[in-house]
XYZ file of C-alpha atoms in Angstrom:
657
model
C -0.028 -0.042 0.027
C 0.941 3.195 -1.029
C -0.552 5.987 0.700
C -0.257 9.709 -1.013
C -0.276 13.208 0.164
C -3.758 14.546 1.488
C -3.077 17.980 1.315
C -0.444 19.820 -0.624
C -0.484 22.561 1.765
C -2.726 23.826 5.082
C -3.433 27.033 5.487
C -2.404 28.867 8.526
C -5.064 29.509 10.701
C -8.124 29.293 8.689
C -10.200 27.258 10.478
C -10.754 26.106 14.061
C -12.421 22.439 13.806
C -14.525 20.630 11.587
C -15.664 16.555 10.754
C -14.605 15.793 7.305
C -15.651 12.545 5.750
C -15.431 10.954 2.344
C -11.284 11.455 1.976
C -9.903 10.075 -1.224
C -6.634 8.343 -0.322
C -4.502 7.046 -3.311
C -2.934 3.737 -2.398
C -0.262 2.725 -4.898
C -2.393 3.737 -7.218
C -4.743 0.584 -7.377
C -6.715 1.066 -5.022
C -9.043 3.957 -2.985
C -10.542 3.710 0.904
C -12.511 6.192 2.116
C -11.156 7.381 5.426
C -13.221 9.412 7.953
C -10.574 11.355 10.221
C -11.324 14.733 12.207
C -8.862 17.624 11.336
C -8.203 20.189 14.263
C -6.127 23.131 13.348
C -4.638 25.422 16.571
C -4.331 28.904 15.795
C -0.705 28.817 16.666
C 0.500 26.355 14.371
C -1.979 25.643 11.565
C -2.014 21.391 12.908
C -4.440 18.823 11.021
C -5.176 15.800 13.078
C -6.101 13.011 11.532
C -7.940 10.041 13.852
C -7.272 7.112 12.235
C -7.486 3.429 13.868
C -3.947 2.610 14.299
C -2.041 -0.962 16.771
C -1.507 -0.351 20.296
C 1.733 2.110 21.068
C 3.844 2.917 23.388
C 2.715 5.736 25.737
C 4.820 9.031 25.439
C 6.959 8.741 29.054
C 7.559 5.384 27.945
C 9.179 6.006 24.655
C 10.799 8.938 25.560
C 12.879 6.562 28.122
C 13.175 4.260 25.195
C 14.701 6.958 23.434
C 17.045 8.323 26.478
C 18.714 4.638 26.329
C 18.799 4.234 22.910
C 22.280 2.263 21.849
C 22.264 0.782 25.174
C 21.726 -2.766 23.031
C 22.176 -1.156 19.524
C 19.755 -3.901 18.084
C 17.367 -0.754 16.793
C 18.349 2.283 15.649
C 16.205 4.977 17.184
C 17.582 8.520 16.899
C 19.549 10.298 14.236
C 22.722 10.222 15.912
C 21.836 6.573 17.638
C 21.787 8.060 21.115
C 20.398 11.748 22.347
C 24.258 12.909 22.625
C 24.934 11.411 18.821
C 27.938 9.499 19.239
C 27.165 7.011 16.250
C 28.990 4.480 18.511
C 26.901 0.975 18.492
C 28.022 -1.652 20.836
C 27.283 -4.528 18.331
C 30.164 -6.495 17.523
C 28.672 -9.553 15.603
C 30.863 -8.128 12.722
C 34.343 -7.075 14.246
C 37.998 -6.109 12.922
C 37.970 -9.964 12.577
C 35.450 -10.719 9.902
C 34.520 -7.910 8.495
C 36.021 -9.141 4.963
C 32.998 -11.789 5.121
C 30.294 -8.648 4.368
C 28.649 -8.736 1.860
C 25.454 -7.082 0.035
C 22.101 -8.726 1.666
C 19.849 -6.748 -0.478
C 19.406 -3.473 -1.601
C 15.904 -1.209 -2.519
C 15.500 1.545 -4.606
C 14.215 4.806 -3.121
C 13.187 6.678 -6.127
C 14.034 8.547 -8.952
C 16.265 10.945 -7.250
C 16.992 14.534 -7.987
C 19.637 15.388 -4.871
C 21.843 13.625 -3.010
C 20.733 11.067 -0.156
C 21.442 12.574 3.133
C 19.309 11.015 5.263
C 20.735 8.922 7.985
C 18.098 5.897 8.031
C 16.650 4.503 11.462
C 15.232 1.140 12.462
C 12.253 0.004 14.896
C 10.208 -3.087 15.121
C 12.012 -4.695 12.035
C 11.277 -2.096 9.838
C 13.830 0.607 8.243
C 12.264 4.352 7.716
C 14.055 6.928 5.604
C 13.450 9.934 3.375
C 14.350 10.329 -0.033
C 14.295 13.675 -2.171
C 11.154 15.799 -2.263
C 10.754 13.997 0.970
C 9.458 11.200 0.082
C 8.702 8.723 3.075
C 9.609 5.250 2.517
C 9.527 1.891 4.984
C 10.622 -1.688 4.317
C 11.742 -4.692 5.567
C 14.801 -4.696 7.593
C 15.126 -8.364 7.030
C 14.478 -8.950 3.089
C 13.737 -4.662 1.641
C 10.365 -6.112 0.198
C 8.658 -2.380 0.879
C 6.044 -2.168 3.577
C 5.031 1.719 2.245
C 5.497 4.729 0.464
C 4.234 8.229 1.541
C 4.636 10.944 -0.635
C 3.939 14.299 0.247
C 3.368 15.715 -2.897
C 5.492 19.031 -2.921
C 4.408 21.567 -5.388
C 7.653 21.428 -6.939
C 7.763 24.066 -9.185
C 7.056 26.503 -6.419
C 9.523 25.086 -4.339
C 12.444 24.760 -6.020
C 13.385 28.382 -6.561
C 13.536 28.671 -2.322
C 15.650 26.032 -1.749
C 19.074 27.180 -0.812
C 20.995 24.175 -0.559
C 19.916 20.929 -2.714
C 16.583 18.760 -3.063
C 17.219 16.946 0.422
C 16.191 15.607 3.491
C 18.706 14.152 6.452
C 16.444 11.699 8.297
C 12.808 11.398 10.222
C 12.464 10.945 13.700
C 10.230 8.318 15.537
C 8.108 8.892 18.192
C 5.312 6.886 19.835
C 4.584 4.224 16.867
C 5.130 7.741 14.663
C 7.654 8.592 11.801
C 7.638 12.088 11.898
C 8.700 13.914 8.592
C 10.129 17.071 7.387
C 8.649 17.983 4.302
C 10.551 20.320 2.316
C 8.076 23.126 1.569
C 8.062 23.601 5.200
C 5.670 21.017 6.805
C 5.860 18.636 9.400
C 4.413 15.887 9.347
C 3.350 12.300 11.116
C 3.155 9.083 9.835
C 1.419 5.786 11.584
C 4.583 3.778 11.511
C 2.851 0.612 10.363
C 0.425 1.992 7.529
C 2.192 5.219 6.474
C -1.048 7.078 6.787
C -0.875 10.394 8.181
C -1.871 10.802 12.034
C -1.028 15.064 12.399
C 0.690 17.704 10.324
C 1.771 21.132 11.343
C 2.916 24.160 9.372
C 6.515 24.996 10.547
C 7.301 27.854 7.822
C 6.623 28.674 3.906
C 8.770 28.330 0.975
C 7.365 31.776 -0.155
C 8.865 32.980 3.081
C 12.670 31.498 1.672
C 12.512 29.165 3.811
C 12.487 25.195 3.713
C 13.362 22.170 5.865
C 16.037 19.820 5.122
C 17.408 18.892 8.578
C 15.975 15.977 10.278
C 14.079 16.692 13.640
C 14.911 15.475 16.951
C 12.829 14.294 20.087
C 13.577 15.638 23.292
C 10.934 15.229 26.609
C 8.099 14.420 24.295
C 8.892 16.990 22.071
C 9.746 16.940 18.118
C 12.263 19.831 17.545
C 12.840 21.290 13.995
C 14.771 24.058 12.297
C 14.544 26.163 9.012
C 17.081 26.293 6.279
C 17.493 29.180 4.293
C 20.482 31.364 5.435
C 21.540 32.635 2.144
C 18.013 34.264 1.422
C 16.936 37.391 3.238
C 15.574 35.350 5.921
C 15.465 34.751 9.978
C 16.338 31.759 11.284
C 14.420 30.017 14.092
C 13.859 26.600 15.385
C 10.706 25.243 17.475
C 9.112 22.137 19.450
C 5.875 20.915 18.930
C 4.108 17.872 20.662
C 5.646 14.854 19.337
C 2.336 13.244 19.853
C 0.037 15.740 18.468
C 2.206 18.159 16.334
C 0.954 21.051 18.152
C 2.969 24.567 18.287
C 4.897 24.644 21.915
C 7.716 27.442 21.472
C 10.085 29.058 18.920
C 13.632 30.265 19.531
C 14.575 33.052 16.940
C 18.725 32.769 16.642
C 18.891 36.838 15.588
C 17.517 39.566 16.662
C 14.356 40.855 14.145
C 12.902 43.947 13.330
C 14.785 46.738 15.826
C 11.882 48.806 16.081
C 9.146 46.460 16.888
C 9.610 45.166 20.670
C 11.889 41.862 20.990
C 10.576 38.303 21.587
C 12.654 37.621 25.040
C 15.511 39.576 26.588
C 17.933 37.832 25.786
C 16.863 39.137 21.748
C 16.997 42.347 23.194
C 20.558 42.222 24.467
C 22.125 40.592 20.967
C 20.665 43.406 19.221
C 23.018 45.583 20.348
C 25.721 42.863 18.456
C 24.282 44.463 15.336
C 23.609 47.322 13.036
C 19.635 47.708 12.710
C 20.204 47.506 8.365
C 22.110 44.125 8.724
C 18.953 43.389 10.717
C 16.701 44.013 7.920
C 17.938 41.995 5.512
C 17.002 39.053 7.440
C 19.853 38.102 9.440
C 20.380 34.107 8.635
C 21.290 32.419 11.427
C 19.525 29.326 9.662
C 19.044 25.792 11.514
C 19.828 23.035 8.881
C 21.767 20.188 10.788
C 23.315 19.898 14.419
C 21.348 18.995 17.340
C 21.787 16.638 20.205
C 20.276 16.798 24.213
C 21.526 15.558 27.555
C 18.332 13.990 29.580
C 20.591 14.570 32.480
C 21.284 17.898 32.654
C 18.100 18.879 30.681
C 19.388 20.760 27.834
C 19.256 20.925 23.994
C 22.101 21.942 22.140
C 21.390 23.539 18.838
C 23.862 24.718 15.956
C 23.499 28.262 14.266
C 23.910 28.742 11.218
C 26.092 32.269 9.285
C 25.189 35.762 9.099
C 23.637 36.744 6.643
C 24.593 38.713 3.741
C 27.885 36.396 4.145
C 29.841 39.986 3.874
C 30.157 42.151 6.787
C 30.409 45.600 4.862
C 27.107 44.285 3.431
C 25.420 43.920 6.578
C 26.909 47.615 7.202
C 28.466 46.922 10.641
C 31.239 47.935 12.018
C 34.568 45.207 12.415
C 33.741 44.938 16.514
C 30.077 43.692 16.278
C 29.345 39.851 17.198
C 26.259 39.300 15.249
C 24.760 37.072 17.992
C 23.852 34.146 17.838
C 24.606 33.904 14.399
C 27.490 31.045 13.516
C 27.227 30.003 18.040
C 26.140 26.813 19.458
C 23.187 27.653 22.045
C 21.972 25.222 24.599
C 18.230 25.639 25.551
C 15.669 24.255 27.837
C 13.169 22.101 25.610
C 9.794 22.770 28.011
C 10.373 26.239 27.197
C 12.992 27.028 24.662
C 14.716 29.312 27.128
C 18.277 30.216 26.684
C 20.561 28.634 28.990
C 24.513 29.622 27.340
C 25.391 29.969 24.489
C 28.998 29.914 22.522
C 30.338 31.912 19.345
C 32.772 30.271 16.996
C 32.864 32.808 14.219
C 31.724 36.587 16.442
C 31.010 38.537 13.079
C 31.293 35.970 10.746
C 32.386 37.023 7.408
C 33.466 33.537 5.639
C 30.080 31.756 5.661
C 31.267 30.067 8.629
C 27.539 28.236 9.891
C 28.108 26.507 13.306
C 25.689 24.127 12.545
C 27.854 20.643 12.151
C 27.626 17.612 14.400
C 26.824 18.375 18.103
C 28.411 15.384 20.029
C 28.107 14.600 23.407
C 30.726 12.413 25.734
C 32.427 12.123 29.090
C 35.916 11.917 28.799
C 39.052 12.598 31.165
C 40.909 15.641 30.844
C 43.373 16.450 33.544
C 42.449 13.868 35.183
C 39.231 14.811 35.439
C 36.247 13.259 34.012
C 34.018 16.301 32.041
C 30.705 16.268 30.231
C 31.717 17.638 27.121
C 29.995 18.940 23.677
C 32.545 18.779 20.671
C 32.114 20.026 17.181
C 34.000 20.094 14.305
C 33.588 23.190 12.707
C 33.288 24.367 9.570
C 35.776 27.237 10.474
C 38.413 24.176 10.484
C 38.912 24.252 14.085
C 38.190 21.100 17.052
C 35.816 22.553 19.873
C 35.992 21.539 23.247
C 33.245 22.611 25.489
C 31.455 21.755 28.990
C 28.226 21.112 28.024
C 26.656 21.883 31.465
C 28.312 25.760 31.273
C 29.302 26.227 27.481
C 32.373 27.278 29.287
C 35.574 26.518 26.553
C 37.558 23.762 27.141
C 40.191 23.755 24.065
C 40.351 23.977 20.469
C 42.772 23.060 17.946
C 42.843 23.450 13.711
C 42.370 19.865 12.269
C 42.205 21.376 8.565
C 44.159 23.788 6.751
C 42.901 27.834 8.297
C 44.057 30.688 6.961
C 41.281 33.368 8.013
C 42.542 32.830 12.491
C 46.066 32.271 14.201
C 44.314 30.260 16.424
C 42.271 30.413 19.215
C 42.193 32.538 23.008
C 43.070 29.719 25.006
C 41.069 31.361 27.707
C 37.887 31.805 25.710
C 38.061 30.060 22.972
C 37.528 33.518 20.697
C 39.257 33.831 17.425
C 42.440 35.601 16.938
C 41.459 36.756 13.226
C 43.625 37.351 10.697
C 43.577 41.337 9.965
C 44.073 40.419 6.421
C 40.888 37.912 6.507
C 38.411 40.645 7.276
C 38.435 41.429 3.468
C 36.944 44.775 1.162
C 37.101 44.921 -1.966
C 40.121 43.476 -2.841
C 40.436 39.886 -3.614
C 42.226 37.536 -1.174
C 42.169 33.487 -0.143
C 40.764 32.299 2.518
C 40.995 28.875 4.099
C 38.924 26.884 4.686
C 36.131 27.963 1.544
C 32.309 28.054 2.384
C 32.131 24.346 2.028
C 34.125 24.495 5.421
C 36.587 21.914 6.856
C 33.772 20.018 8.043
C 29.953 20.600 7.172
C 27.193 17.646 7.540
C 29.116 14.512 6.800
C 28.473 12.512 10.733
C 31.628 12.012 12.616
C 31.308 9.001 15.372
C 33.068 8.402 18.973
C 34.431 5.013 20.603
C 34.628 5.541 24.143
C 36.900 2.218 23.899
C 39.578 4.180 22.262
C 38.833 7.455 23.049
C 38.900 8.722 19.264
C 36.250 10.901 17.303
C 36.022 9.667 14.005
C 36.100 12.688 11.758
C 35.465 13.240 7.984
C 37.102 16.629 7.037
C 37.872 18.413 4.239
C 41.841 19.168 4.598
C 42.439 22.142 2.232
C 40.395 24.066 1.008
C 39.843 28.125 -0.138
C 37.681 30.035 -1.752
C 38.672 33.930 -2.933
C 36.419 36.858 -0.950
C 36.056 40.413 -1.781
C 33.461 42.596 -0.842
C 31.692 44.379 -4.102
C 31.061 47.962 -3.401
C 28.048 47.946 -5.898
C 25.550 45.127 -3.787
C 22.134 46.185 -3.534
C 19.998 43.912 -1.300
C 17.708 41.835 -3.413
C 14.629 41.150 -1.548
C 13.000 37.394 -2.078
C 17.143 36.573 -3.759
C 19.795 35.174 -2.439
C 21.988 37.725 -1.270
C 25.910 37.194 -0.398
C 27.381 40.771 -0.547
C 30.858 39.161 -2.604
C 32.285 40.160 -6.006
C 34.847 37.434 -6.383
C 34.914 33.900 -6.436
C 33.824 31.296 -9.129
C 29.923 32.340 -8.871
C 30.441 36.150 -8.400
C 26.967 37.320 -9.978
C 24.517 35.643 -7.890
C 23.594 38.095 -6.053
C 24.052 41.090 -7.603
C 21.654 43.933 -8.883
C 24.086 45.300 -11.308
C 28.344 44.596 -12.612
C 30.383 43.182 -9.544
C 33.395 46.118 -9.284
C 36.605 45.437 -10.225
C 38.142 43.484 -7.998
C 41.840 43.916 -8.943
C 44.993 42.194 -8.165
C 44.480 39.584 -5.506
C 46.282 39.565 -2.270
C 48.212 37.065 -1.099
C 46.939 34.775 1.580
C 47.117 34.957 5.399
C 49.642 32.980 7.124
C 48.125 29.229 7.069
C 47.757 26.990 10.523
C 46.966 23.430 10.627
C 47.770 20.085 9.921
C 49.438 18.932 6.796
C 48.477 16.995 3.099
C 48.948 13.473 2.806
C 51.853 12.124 1.175
C 49.721 12.020 -1.985
C 48.483 15.376 -1.693
C 44.286 14.084 -0.854
C 42.796 16.953 0.172
C 39.920 14.862 2.073
C 40.219 12.003 4.550
C 38.831 10.396 7.670
C 40.196 11.637 10.802
C 40.754 9.830 14.001
C 40.613 12.978 16.847
C 41.808 12.694 19.981
C 39.530 15.417 21.641
C 41.703 15.127 25.099
C 45.079 16.410 23.548
C 43.438 17.670 20.122
C 45.826 15.712 17.844
C 45.053 13.269 14.992
C 45.936 10.006 15.423
C 45.598 8.273 12.339
C 44.389 9.258 8.576
C 43.017 7.669 6.260
C 42.737 9.464 2.788
C 38.744 9.416 1.891
C 36.090 11.189 2.732
C 35.324 14.958 3.127
C 33.146 17.436 5.076
C 30.030 16.636 2.998
C 28.546 13.696 2.158
C 29.001 10.273 3.901
C 30.003 9.751 6.959
C 30.857 7.541 10.238
C 29.939 4.937 12.127
C 32.199 3.416 14.430
C 31.382 -0.236 16.635
C 32.344 -2.203 20.017
C 34.256 -5.063 17.189
C 36.496 -2.303 16.776
C 35.209 -0.873 13.518
C 34.841 2.058 11.828
C 32.603 1.855 8.792
C 32.493 5.290 6.408
C 30.482 6.138 3.330
C 32.042 8.012 1.228
C 31.686 10.444 -1.250
C 32.112 8.545 -4.283
C 30.732 5.429 -3.493
C 32.195 3.908 -1.536
C 31.696 1.957 1.721
C 35.310 1.205 4.062
C 35.730 -0.668 7.293
C 38.728 0.360 8.940
C 40.414 -1.013 12.421
C 38.934 1.692 15.116
C 42.137 1.718 17.165
C 45.245 1.947 14.133
C 43.217 2.506 10.910
C 44.197 -0.386 9.354
C 42.088 -0.340 5.847
C 40.220 -4.060 6.194
C 37.483 -3.915 3.466
C 36.475 -1.923 0.861
C 33.258 -2.246 -0.994
C 32.306 -0.500 -4.707
C 28.379 0.402 -4.342
C 28.833 1.558 -7.681
C 26.487 4.136 -6.463
C 28.651 7.168 -7.753
C 27.613 9.358 -5.432
C 24.813 11.062 -3.290
C 25.911 9.198 -0.379
C 24.531 8.802 3.151
C 25.666 7.792 6.801
C 26.071 4.497 7.485
C 24.100 2.651 10.327
C 23.953 -1.062 11.874
C 21.454 -2.594 13.913
C 20.665 -6.175 15.112
C 17.709 -7.830 13.846
C 17.249 -12.061 14.485
C 20.488 -12.318 16.183
C 21.740 -11.229 12.767
C 23.580 -7.790 12.925
C 23.149 -5.807 9.336
C 24.785 -2.306 8.336
C 22.853 -0.159 5.856
C 23.466 3.036 4.056
C 21.436 5.080 1.121
C 23.312 6.837 -2.213
C 22.941 8.113 -5.144
C 22.011 11.399 -6.933
C 19.346 9.622 -9.727
C 17.843 11.273 -13.085
C 18.907 13.953 -14.569
C 17.002 16.547 -12.739
C 19.887 16.173 -10.257
C 22.320 17.992 -12.571
C 20.435 21.258 -12.773
C 19.329 21.358 -8.728
C 19.701 24.783 -8.170
C 22.002 24.204 -4.267
C 24.259 26.160 -2.078
C 27.320 24.060 -3.313
C 27.099 24.649 -7.135
C 26.236 28.414 -6.595
C 29.549 28.748 -4.586
C 31.716 26.320 -6.233
C 31.633 23.752 -4.108
C 29.617 20.888 -5.641
C 29.493 17.699 -3.127
C 31.988 15.276 -3.765
C 31.617 12.319 -6.192
C 28.739 13.971 -7.929
C 29.712 16.511 -10.916
C 30.426 14.354 -13.407
C 29.430 10.977 -12.500
C 27.135 8.905 -14.172
C 23.037 8.876 -12.923
C 22.405 5.909 -10.541
C 19.074 5.803 -9.508
C 19.064 6.038 -5.439
C 19.600 2.500 -3.378
C 18.995 1.872 -0.144
C 21.791 -1.227 0.667
C 22.076 -3.634 3.781
C 24.998 -5.646 3.763
C 25.498 -7.876 6.978
C 28.081 -11.575 6.879
C 28.305 -14.604 4.226
C 26.069 -12.489 2.031
C 26.526 -11.841 -1.907
C 30.055 -10.800 -1.383
C 30.481 -10.653 -5.487
C 27.649 -8.776 -5.747
C 28.566 -6.256 -3.570
C 32.166 -5.706 -5.312
C 33.949 -6.457 -2.292
C 38.018 -5.627 -1.954
C 40.002 -7.094 1.255
C 43.402 -5.362 1.536
């Protein structure tokens, strides 16, 4: 059965409640069934709730406990990062470093025609794999066999939505709560589907594409609430994330990441204070601060951590500000209370951002021993090329060091963590190359932490740069991408007229960070020691965008590489144990693992798909940084691939070093 979307988009606040009957739901194009449902919308959030017959489910409180303990057995994968702290560490050890060479393809499933990267992390619950593909199509398949159970298409108005999609037709995952799969729809809807049938249960409106917003991140769950943020930072948008009741979809609270129009009342005292760090004219352009990836949750501290995107436009001169304006809370990590959204602490990685250094990368929680004392930390490999370790109770800076080539800063203040910015990097109209480039030293590709080795396995882009210069003829354009730049590989994406002549490029500022590999590889998987802020080993495959890492108690690191390979390493030494050519040729998502009927599996999605993929307007293409392994690659329809021991090894293209 293939239930499809009931409504394309729901109007805001236009109904209080009504009973409707005889709604027709297309079922796989074969059958049509009548469903009687009760639709409720609230004035605060535009919610529709479908009351359908459903199997018995765990109560919300019980499922909160289930999610909190997710990862202790490793049998299911219930959170985006497996644990609420997003460690991507599984205690499973049936597949280990001694037998990984026997890994083979068990089955594969075509997820659709494609049209973009497969960035989603699948979830596994109750014997079923759940995931989401391009244009927010959600699917469920039997985790043993790959047989489709259901498929649901939200029927996004693609013609209307696509011009407002800043960064590719992608979704990074779904959430599960109390028997429902909660899916972010790229056009701004948040929808819960019954996990058994795929039928809609509730629908709420988070944002509208007409307001320059999209939803691409995986929702997270904290204390019975589903948390979701909005993408769109290159457009004139004001970032925010918000909470909805995970059982009903009802709106609970919203946290704006940057202040709004200073002529109007501020939503909170924190935003009133933040407004002092902005020029009012800059805020009139939206401010940026989108939220499109990193979140984690500590149930013991009752803190939700959220990474905030870059200020907008990119060039600080376009925001009409002096160099001493920090632009809170752009390029920061914030900790809030999940019940209220109230700010507890913040740490800003890039005050007064000039280089598109979002701080939305993965936020990994761990307890590690530093100077003989166990500390609760939150860690991030930032786009700006520095690896940060913070006290997650207070936000206090503990340590930081470059893991990639960095020229925008000379280092970090040892006490505060504030960057020591190279004066040359504060560019004007004369161009200058700056590293990292807008793609960053690390982007959305997930890293993993293994408590046995104490190492973080980090997919990194070791060397990247872009030439920056401010366009003196910049004119803000409502509803369009605005960067304020005059140079780089795509200089004209935001200009009302021709850019000013940028002149001869200046020499690059002095660089810090690790050296490239002997073979000159610019991308790698790093085994990073967060206690000593040092690289322990390196494998020349990866990159900050695409694929990702998983680590297990079997002394394994499993890496999906952006070019379509699946590689296994010994977690302690970095020795390569297995390489599988999935033949997906790009668009790779992160791997997961699970146990079912006494057998351990490894699963991932990948592939770009149809010809539409070549013309999808996205940020990587606009800035000259395409996803690795995609440009020029043959089109291969996206697949969900599942591997286990002693399966069809020859069909999987496995090689053993």
